[in-house]
């Protein structure tokens, strides 16, 4: 394969928008490497109500459905593969794939986003996929007419609790403090729902069950008191880790400058400390962690890449 004008790593809102703008802006040889179905983590959201111009109830999956097709119309190629590492020698990047092969590119836009964090209570790993979940849209229906628990106190936990409350008879929100990190209007909505109970100042201690799955969760109040909540399903929404693995080099250093939280340091053009390498969306410093801002980052980076590749090849 010839050297790509641009390799895009990640097919969430950032990567897809970068794909749209690079191809529509005239780059002909652009591949988006996405390990799964394009769309990113918003595909796990049951409802998105803050994407401009999109009114009414819409799920993350429905919002993202037309994005890949729109990009492909302008020539973006999607290759479904996991990228293990990005390296650079002279002016050429090498994109290393999971199968051991690689491809070269003049520029790279990385938008690998973030992944759900584990809360760390006993039984969480053992029961993961058997009653413990990080996706209400995917697994909520299994608990139709039953009670479930949600662990966390951010936007995701509260929004997904609202979704689950429509399917389940009762939702316990277990949060380690007595105030929430979530947006104020979401907190107000949660407080008005009769079948949501707030279990505050409590940490999840242990999920227990048997071979057929989860039977309940024990929570510990800050006073030390233990409460047993009998539920067949536990949803954890306790934040995300940055997916920065592809930037780790053979000597364990990062390809570009990072901050202490493992986020990529960029300037307002999404340029990293390495010429030709741009970082977008949830993985960059000070990311607002929104679909609209990730998409905006993708557009900014793509416009920079068009100029960068032009200057590189026509210098
Ligand atoms: P991501 O969406 O995380 O996409 C990254 C992509 O990269 C993924 O598809 C992943 O498979 C791929 N990838 C990762 N590593 C590799 C690799 N090594 N090789 C190949 N591919 C790779 N935002 C809002 O604006 N409004 C909301 O209402 C809202 N609700 C949310 C609800 C939930 C449940 C969650 C989890 C998030 C929500 N967000 C919301 C936040 C929003 O989803 C993110 O800010 C946004 O998706 C970030 O986009 P991104 O492109 O940076 O990364
Ligand atoms: P988050 O904002 O980081 O919140 C994580 C929550 O989990 C916090 O309440 C935190 O408690 C709690 N927590 C963390 N570790 C824990 C542990 N080990 N055990 C128990 N609880 C733990 O994560 P998020 O809600 O997934 O949101 C991520 C980003 O996406 C945010 O920037 C958010 O605004 C954005 N987002 C936006 C929307 C929207 O705009 N509508 C929707 C979803 C997400 P503390 O509060 O005590 O730290």
PDB file of N, CA, C and O and ligand atoms in Angstrom, residues 41-42 45 47-50 114 116-121 124 151-160 174-177 179-183 186 202-204 237-240 282 287-291, ligand 2:
ATOM      1  N   UNK A  41     -18.093   5.771  21.964  1.00  0.00           N
ATOM      2  CA  UNK A  41     -18.746   5.406  23.232  1.00  0.00           C
ATOM      3  C   UNK A  41     -20.162   5.948  23.368  1.00  0.00           C
ATOM      4  O   UNK A  41     -20.954   5.420  24.147  1.00  0.00           O
ATOM      5  N   UNK A  42     -20.523   6.955  22.600  1.00  0.00           N
ATOM      6  CA  UNK A  42     -21.888   7.489  22.698  1.00  0.00           C
ATOM      7  C   UNK A  42     -22.912   6.445  22.226  1.00  0.00           C
ATOM      8  O   UNK A  42     -24.101   6.525  22.568  1.00  0.00           O
ATOM      9  N   UNK A  45     -25.041   5.149  24.865  1.00  0.00           N
ATOM     10  CA  UNK A  45     -25.937   6.055  25.586  1.00  0.00           C
ATOM     11  C   UNK A  45     -27.371   5.880  25.102  1.00  0.00           C
ATOM     12  O   UNK A  45     -27.642   5.838  23.903  1.00  0.00           O
ATOM     13  N   UNK A  47     -29.786   7.994  25.566  1.00  0.00           N
ATOM     14  CA  UNK A  47     -30.431   9.242  25.133  1.00  0.00           C
ATOM     15  C   UNK A  47     -29.401  10.357  25.075  1.00  0.00           C
ATOM     16  O   UNK A  47     -28.578  10.495  25.977  1.00  0.00           O
ATOM     17  N   UNK A  48     -29.440  11.134  24.005  1.00  0.00           N
ATOM     18  CA  UNK A  48     -28.592  12.328  23.947  1.00  0.00           C
ATOM     19  C   UNK A  48     -29.490  13.508  23.614  1.00  0.00           C
ATOM     20  O   UNK A  48     -30.265  13.456  22.654  1.00  0.00           O
ATOM     21  N   UNK A  49     -29.397  14.541  24.433  1.00  0.00           N
ATOM     22  CA  UNK A  49     -30.304  15.679  24.216  1.00  0.00           C
ATOM     23  C   UNK A  49     -29.554  16.994  24.064  1.00  0.00           C
ATOM     24  O   UNK A  49     -30.168  18.048  24.031  1.00  0.00           O
ATOM     25  N   UNK A  50     -28.200  16.917  23.951  1.00  0.00           N
ATOM     26  CA  UNK A  50     -27.451  18.174  23.835  1.00  0.00           C
ATOM     27  C   UNK A  50     -26.609  18.239  22.572  1.00  0.00           C
ATOM     28  O   UNK A  50     -25.592  18.927  22.531  1.00  0.00           O
ATOM     29  N   UNK A 114     -11.982   7.129  25.295  1.00  0.00           N
ATOM     30  CA  UNK A 114     -11.783   6.592  26.643  1.00  0.00           C
ATOM     31  C   UNK A 114     -12.684   5.368  26.840  1.00  0.00           C
ATOM     32  O   UNK A 114     -13.585   5.119  26.052  1.00  0.00           O
ATOM     33  N   UNK A 116     -14.793   2.711  29.891  1.00  0.00           N
ATOM     34  CA  UNK A 116     -15.340   2.715  31.240  1.00  0.00           C
ATOM     35  C   UNK A 116     -14.367   2.150  32.269  1.00  0.00           C
ATOM     36  O   UNK A 116     -13.716   1.143  32.025  1.00  0.00           O
ATOM     37  N   UNK A 117     -14.287   2.831  33.394  1.00  0.00           N
ATOM     38  CA  UNK A 117     -13.408   2.413  34.499  1.00  0.00           C
ATOM     39  C   UNK A 117     -14.146   1.411  35.385  1.00  0.00           C
ATOM     40  O   UNK A 117     -15.375   1.483  35.497  1.00  0.00           O
ATOM     41  N   UNK A 118     -13.423   0.516  36.005  1.00  0.00           N
ATOM     42  CA  UNK A 118     -14.024  -0.382  37.000  1.00  0.00           C
ATOM     43  C   UNK A 118     -14.012   0.322  38.360  1.00  0.00           C
ATOM     44  O   UNK A 118     -13.060   1.048  38.674  1.00  0.00           O
ATOM     45  N   UNK A 119     -15.037   0.088  39.162  1.00  0.00           N
ATOM     46  CA  UNK A 119     -15.142   0.764  40.464  1.00  0.00           C
ATOM     47  C   UNK A 119     -14.226   0.134  41.512  1.00  0.00           C
ATOM     48  O   UNK A 119     -13.798   0.799  42.453  1.00  0.00           O
ATOM     49  N   UNK A 120     -13.967  -1.155  41.373  1.00  0.00           N
ATOM     50  CA  UNK A 120     -12.998  -1.794  42.270  1.00  0.00           C
ATOM     51  C   UNK A 120     -13.591  -2.529  43.464  1.00  0.00           C
ATOM     52  O   UNK A 120     -12.865  -2.889  44.389  1.00  0.00           O
ATOM     53  N   UNK A 121     -14.920  -2.789  43.466  1.00  0.00           N
ATOM     54  CA  UNK A 121     -15.488  -3.522  44.609  1.00  0.00           C
ATOM     55  C   UNK A 121     -15.352  -5.031  44.405  1.00  0.00           C
ATOM     56  O   UNK A 121     -15.140  -5.502  43.280  1.00  0.00           O
ATOM     57  N   UNK A 124     -16.786  -7.477  41.376  1.00  0.00           N
ATOM     58  CA  UNK A 124     -17.062  -6.714  40.147  1.00  0.00           C
ATOM     59  C   UNK A 124     -16.546  -7.442  38.901  1.00  0.00           C
ATOM     60  O   UNK A 124     -17.274  -7.585  37.904  1.00  0.00           O
ATOM     61  N   UNK A 151     -23.970   2.409  40.288  1.00  0.00           N
ATOM     62  CA  UNK A 151     -22.885   2.945  41.121  1.00  0.00           C
ATOM     63  C   UNK A 151     -22.265   4.135  40.399  1.00  0.00           C
ATOM     64  O   UNK A 151     -21.872   4.021  39.232  1.00  0.00           O
ATOM     65  N   UNK A 152     -22.170   5.289  41.071  1.00  0.00           N
ATOM     66  CA  UNK A 152     -21.568   6.485  40.470  1.00  0.00           C
ATOM     67  C   UNK A 152     -22.434   7.704  40.689  1.00  0.00           C
ATOM     68  O   UNK A 152     -23.625   7.581  41.022  1.00  0.00           O
ATOM     69  N   UNK A 153     -21.840   8.895  40.487  1.00  0.00           N
ATOM     70  CA  UNK A 153     -22.594  10.122  40.734  1.00  0.00           C
ATOM     71  C   UNK A 153     -22.321  11.205  39.710  1.00  0.00           C
ATOM     72  O   UNK A 153     -22.529  12.383  39.963  1.00  0.00           O
ATOM     73  N   UNK A 154     -21.865  10.796  38.512  1.00  0.00           N
ATOM     74  CA  UNK A 154     -21.605  11.762  37.438  1.00  0.00           C
ATOM     75  C   UNK A 154     -22.772  11.801  36.458  1.00  0.00           C
ATOM     76  O   UNK A 154     -23.823  11.199  36.686  1.00  0.00           O
ATOM     77  N   UNK A 155     -22.558  12.503  35.339  1.00  0.00           N
ATOM     78  CA  UNK A 155     -23.615  12.613  34.316  1.00  0.00           C
ATOM     79  C   UNK A 155     -24.048  11.251  33.810  1.00  0.00           C
ATOM     80  O   UNK A 155     -25.248  11.000  33.620  1.00  0.00           O
ATOM     81  N   UNK A 156     -23.069  10.371  33.566  1.00  0.00           N
ATOM     82  CA  UNK A 156     -23.416   9.068  32.999  1.00  0.00           C
ATOM     83  C   UNK A 156     -24.292   8.289  33.970  1.00  0.00           C
ATOM     84  O   UNK A 156     -25.339   7.747  33.589  1.00  0.00           O
ATOM     85  N   UNK A 157     -23.875   8.218  35.234  1.00  0.00           N
ATOM     86  CA  UNK A 157     -24.632   7.435  36.224  1.00  0.00           C
ATOM     87  C   UNK A 157     -26.072   7.934  36.327  1.00  0.00           C
ATOM     88  O   UNK A 157     -27.025   7.134  36.301  1.00  0.00           O
ATOM     89  N   UNK A 158     -26.248   9.248  36.410  1.00  0.00           N
ATOM     90  CA  UNK A 158     -27.604   9.772  36.619  1.00  0.00           C
ATOM     91  C   UNK A 158     -28.465   9.652  35.362  1.00  0.00           C
ATOM     92  O   UNK A 158     -29.649   9.298  35.436  1.00  0.00           O
ATOM     93  N   UNK A 159     -27.851   9.920  34.206  1.00  0.00           N
ATOM     94  CA  UNK A 159     -28.635   9.795  32.965  1.00  0.00           C
ATOM     95  C   UNK A 159     -29.039   8.348  32.718  1.00  0.00           C
ATOM     96  O   UNK A 159     -30.154   8.068  32.288  1.00  0.00           O
ATOM     97  N   UNK A 160     -28.118   7.442  32.965  1.00  0.00           N
ATOM     98  CA  UNK A 160     -28.441   6.031  32.730  1.00  0.00           C
ATOM     99  C   UNK A 160     -29.427   5.517  33.785  1.00  0.00           C
ATOM    100  O   UNK A 160     -30.247   4.642  33.507  1.00  0.00           O
ATOM    101  N   UNK A 174     -26.154   4.363  44.011  1.00  0.00           N
ATOM    102  CA  UNK A 174     -25.197   4.276  45.129  1.00  0.00           C
ATOM    103  C   UNK A 174     -24.047   5.235  44.828  1.00  0.00           C
ATOM    104  O   UNK A 174     -23.329   5.067  43.831  1.00  0.00           O
ATOM    105  N   UNK A 175     -23.903   6.252  45.671  1.00  0.00           N
ATOM    106  CA  UNK A 175     -22.860   7.266  45.412  1.00  0.00           C
ATOM    107  C   UNK A 175     -22.071   7.508  46.688  1.00  0.00           C
ATOM    108  O   UNK A 175     -22.631   7.562  47.783  1.00  0.00           O
ATOM    109  N   UNK A 176     -20.776   7.689  46.513  1.00  0.00           N
ATOM    110  CA  UNK A 176     -19.893   7.766  47.683  1.00  0.00           C
ATOM    111  C   UNK A 176     -19.947   9.099  48.432  1.00  0.00           C
ATOM    112  O   UNK A 176     -19.393   9.215  49.509  1.00  0.00           O
ATOM    113  N   UNK A 177     -20.584  10.099  47.848  1.00  0.00           N
ATOM    114  CA  UNK A 177     -20.722  11.392  48.531  1.00  0.00           C
ATOM    115  C   UNK A 177     -22.207  11.737  48.642  1.00  0.00           C
ATOM    116  O   UNK A 177     -23.055  10.982  48.195  1.00  0.00           O
ATOM    117  N   UNK A 179     -23.290  14.761  47.417  1.00  0.00           N
ATOM    118  CA  UNK A 179     -23.579  15.681  46.309  1.00  0.00           C
ATOM    119  C   UNK A 179     -23.083  15.034  45.025  1.00  0.00           C
ATOM    120  O   UNK A 179     -22.150  14.218  45.053  1.00  0.00           O
ATOM    121  N   UNK A 180     -23.720  15.428  43.928  1.00  0.00           N
ATOM    122  CA  UNK A 180     -23.407  14.792  42.651  1.00  0.00           C
ATOM    123  C   UNK A 180     -22.524  15.674  41.778  1.00  0.00           C
ATOM    124  O   UNK A 180     -22.591  16.898  41.849  1.00  0.00           O
ATOM    125  N   UNK A 181     -21.764  15.026  40.915  1.00  0.00           N
ATOM    126  CA  UNK A 181     -20.912  15.702  39.940  1.00  0.00           C
ATOM    127  C   UNK A 181     -21.720  16.083  38.679  1.00  0.00           C
ATOM    128  O   UNK A 181     -21.277  16.884  37.862  1.00  0.00           O
ATOM    129  N   UNK A 182     -22.861  15.485  38.533  1.00  0.00           N
ATOM    130  CA  UNK A 182     -23.676  15.625  37.317  1.00  0.00           C
ATOM    131  C   UNK A 182     -24.228  17.049  37.135  1.00  0.00           C
ATOM    132  O   UNK A 182     -24.226  17.853  38.063  1.00  0.00           O
ATOM    133  N   UNK A 183     -24.732  17.330  35.932  1.00  0.00           N
ATOM    134  CA  UNK A 183     -25.334  18.643  35.636  1.00  0.00           C
ATOM    135  C   UNK A 183     -26.556  18.877  36.531  1.00  0.00           C
ATOM    136  O   UNK A 183     -27.328  17.944  36.777  1.00  0.00           O
ATOM    137  N   UNK A 186     -30.000  17.553  35.491  1.00  0.00           N
ATOM    138  CA  UNK A 186     -30.111  16.090  35.540  1.00  0.00           C
ATOM    139  C   UNK A 186     -30.387  15.646  36.981  1.00  0.00           C
ATOM    140  O   UNK A 186     -31.211  14.757  37.223  1.00  0.00           O
ATOM    141  N   UNK A 202     -22.288   6.269  50.511  1.00  0.00           N
ATOM    142  CA  UNK A 202     -22.087   4.817  50.591  1.00  0.00           C
ATOM    143  C   UNK A 202     -21.164   4.342  49.478  1.00  0.00           C
ATOM    144  O   UNK A 202     -21.303   4.778  48.328  1.00  0.00           O
ATOM    145  N   UNK A 203     -20.257   3.443  49.805  1.00  0.00           N
ATOM    146  CA  UNK A 203     -19.440   2.828  48.754  1.00  0.00           C
ATOM    147  C   UNK A 203     -19.905   1.388  48.532  1.00  0.00           C
ATOM    148  O   UNK A 203     -20.345   0.717  49.470  1.00  0.00           O
ATOM    149  N   UNK A 204     -19.795   0.979  47.273  1.00  0.00           N
ATOM    150  CA  UNK A 204     -20.116  -0.416  46.963  1.00  0.00           C
ATOM    151  C   UNK A 204     -19.011  -1.270  47.576  1.00  0.00           C
ATOM    152  O   UNK A 204     -17.825  -1.013  47.355  1.00  0.00           O
ATOM    153  N   UNK A 237     -20.965   3.219  36.644  1.00  0.00           N
ATOM    154  CA  UNK A 237     -20.638   4.355  35.780  1.00  0.00           C
ATOM    155  C   UNK A 237     -19.736   5.278  36.611  1.00  0.00           C
ATOM    156  O   UNK A 237     -20.201   6.256  37.190  1.00  0.00           O
ATOM    157  N   UNK A 238     -18.467   4.928  36.692  1.00  0.00           N
ATOM    158  CA  UNK A 238     -17.568   5.654  37.603  1.00  0.00           C
ATOM    159  C   UNK A 238     -16.429   6.351  36.849  1.00  0.00           C
ATOM    160  O   UNK A 238     -15.336   6.508  37.369  1.00  0.00           O
ATOM    161  N   UNK A 239     -16.720   6.796  35.622  1.00  0.00           N
ATOM    162  CA  UNK A 239     -15.721   7.537  34.864  1.00  0.00           C
ATOM    163  C   UNK A 239     -14.988   6.661  33.861  1.00  0.00           C
ATOM    164  O   UNK A 239     -15.323   5.489  33.672  1.00  0.00           O
ATOM    165  N   UNK A 240     -14.003   7.256  33.236  1.00  0.00           N
ATOM    166  CA  UNK A 240     -13.333   6.598  32.116  1.00  0.00           C
ATOM    167  C   UNK A 240     -11.822   6.723  32.198  1.00  0.00           C
ATOM    168  O   UNK A 240     -11.305   7.676  32.781  1.00  0.00           O
ATOM    169  N   UNK A 282     -11.949  12.992  23.533  1.00  0.00           N
ATOM    170  CA  UNK A 282     -11.827  12.722  24.971  1.00  0.00           C
ATOM    171  C   UNK A 282     -10.402  12.481  25.434  1.00  0.00           C
ATOM    172  O   UNK A 282     -10.126  12.554  26.630  1.00  0.00           O
ATOM    173  N   UNK A 287     -10.389  18.180  27.719  1.00  0.00           N
ATOM    174  CA  UNK A 287     -11.487  17.796  26.821  1.00  0.00           C
ATOM    175  C   UNK A 287     -12.818  18.007  27.528  1.00  0.00           C
ATOM    176  O   UNK A 287     -12.999  17.535  28.654  1.00  0.00           O
ATOM    177  N   UNK A 288     -13.765  18.685  26.893  1.00  0.00           N
ATOM    178  CA  UNK A 288     -15.092  18.836  27.513  1.00  0.00           C
ATOM    179  C   UNK A 288     -15.871  17.528  27.571  1.00  0.00           C
ATOM    180  O   UNK A 288     -16.895  17.441  28.197  1.00  0.00           O
ATOM    181  N   UNK A 289     -15.359  16.507  26.878  1.00  0.00           N
ATOM    182  CA  UNK A 289     -15.978  15.170  26.857  1.00  0.00           C
ATOM    183  C   UNK A 289     -17.427  15.231  26.414  1.00  0.00           C
ATOM    184  O   UNK A 289     -18.343  14.818  27.118  1.00  0.00           O
ATOM    185  N   UNK A 290     -17.593  15.761  25.243  1.00  0.00           N
ATOM    186  CA  UNK A 290     -18.895  15.877  24.613  1.00  0.00           C
ATOM    187  C   UNK A 290     -18.769  15.435  23.160  1.00  0.00           C
ATOM    188  O   UNK A 290     -17.698  15.563  22.551  1.00  0.00           O
ATOM    189  N   UNK A 291     -19.873  14.964  22.603  1.00  0.00           N
ATOM    190  CA  UNK A 291     -19.872  14.563  21.193  1.00  0.00           C
ATOM    191  C   UNK A 291     -19.545  15.770  20.314  1.00  0.00           C
ATOM    192  O   UNK A 291     -18.715  15.696  19.408  1.00  0.00           O
TER     193      UNK A 291
HETATM  194  P1  LIG B   2     -17.270  11.343  35.946  1.00  0.00           P
HETATM  195  O1  LIG B   2     -17.850  12.668  35.642  1.00  0.00           O
HETATM  196  O2  LIG B   2     -15.800  11.212  36.123  1.00  0.00           O
HETATM  197  O3  LIG B   2     -18.022  10.807  37.265  1.00  0.00           O
HETATM  198  C1  LIG B   2     -17.642   9.599  37.845  1.00  0.00           C
HETATM  199  C2  LIG B   2     -18.485   9.375  39.078  1.00  0.00           C
HETATM  200  O4  LIG B   2     -18.159   8.105  39.647  1.00  0.00           O
HETATM  201  C3  LIG B   2     -18.253  10.427  40.146  1.00  0.00           C
HETATM  202  O5  LIG B   2     -19.467  10.738  40.775  1.00  0.00           O
HETATM  203  C4  LIG B   2     -17.295   9.733  41.098  1.00  0.00           C
HETATM  204  O6  LIG B   2     -17.471  10.122  42.434  1.00  0.00           O
HETATM  205  C5  LIG B   2     -17.708   8.282  40.985  1.00  0.00           C
HETATM  206  N1  LIG B   2     -16.597   7.357  41.191  1.00  0.00           N
HETATM  207  C6  LIG B   2     -15.361   7.382  40.638  1.00  0.00           C
HETATM  208  N2  LIG B   2     -14.629   6.323  41.022  1.00  0.00           N
HETATM  209  C7  LIG B   2     -15.423   5.606  41.855  1.00  0.00           C
HETATM  210  C8  LIG B   2     -15.241   4.389  42.573  1.00  0.00           C
HETATM  211  N3  LIG B   2     -14.097   3.697  42.488  1.00  0.00           N
HETATM  212  N4  LIG B   2     -16.264   3.942  43.321  1.00  0.00           N
HETATM  213  C9  LIG B   2     -17.431   4.618  43.406  1.00  0.00           C
HETATM  214  N5  LIG B   2     -17.670   5.776  42.739  1.00  0.00           N
HETATM  215  C10 LIG B   2     -16.669   6.257  41.965  1.00  0.00           C
HETATM  216  O7  LIG B   2     -17.667  10.246  34.813  1.00  0.00           O
HETATM  217  P2  LIG B   2     -18.937  10.161  33.836  1.00  0.00           P
HETATM  218  O8  LIG B   2     -20.182  10.399  34.561  1.00  0.00           O
HETATM  219  O9  LIG B   2     -18.768   8.887  33.091  1.00  0.00           O
HETATM  220  O10 LIG B   2     -18.700  11.347  32.822  1.00  0.00           O
HETATM  221  C11 LIG B   2     -17.485  11.405  32.041  1.00  0.00           C
HETATM  222  C12 LIG B   2     -17.484  12.677  31.216  1.00  0.00           C
HETATM  223  O11 LIG B   2     -18.483  12.587  30.180  1.00  0.00           O
HETATM  224  C13 LIG B   2     -17.819  13.888  32.077  1.00  0.00           C
HETATM  225  O12 LIG B   2     -17.042  14.980  31.648  1.00  0.00           O
HETATM  226  C14 LIG B   2     -19.281  14.116  31.781  1.00  0.00           C
HETATM  227  O13 LIG B   2     -19.690  15.446  31.981  1.00  0.00           O
HETATM  228  C15 LIG B   2     -19.387  13.670  30.303  1.00  0.00           C
HETATM  229  N6  LIG B   2     -20.765  13.258  30.039  1.00  0.00           N
HETATM  230  C16 LIG B   2     -21.609  14.221  29.634  1.00  0.00           C
HETATM  231  C17 LIG B   2     -22.925  13.931  29.453  1.00  0.00           C
HETATM  232  C18 LIG B   2     -23.824  15.030  29.009  1.00  0.00           C
HETATM  233  O14 LIG B   2     -23.337  16.079  28.631  1.00  0.00           O
HETATM  234  N7  LIG B   2     -25.131  14.897  29.034  1.00  0.00           N
HETATM  235  C19 LIG B   2     -23.397  12.647  29.689  1.00  0.00           C
HETATM  236  C20 LIG B   2     -22.512  11.665  30.128  1.00  0.00           C
HETATM  237  C21 LIG B   2     -21.184  11.993  30.315  1.00  0.00           C
HETATM  238  P3  LIG B   2     -17.048  11.610  42.924  1.00  0.00           P
HETATM  239  O15 LIG B   2     -18.083  12.512  42.383  1.00  0.00           O
HETATM  240  O16 LIG B   2     -17.065  11.468  44.400  1.00  0.00           O
HETATM  241  O17 LIG B   2     -15.671  11.834  42.363  1.00  0.00           O
END
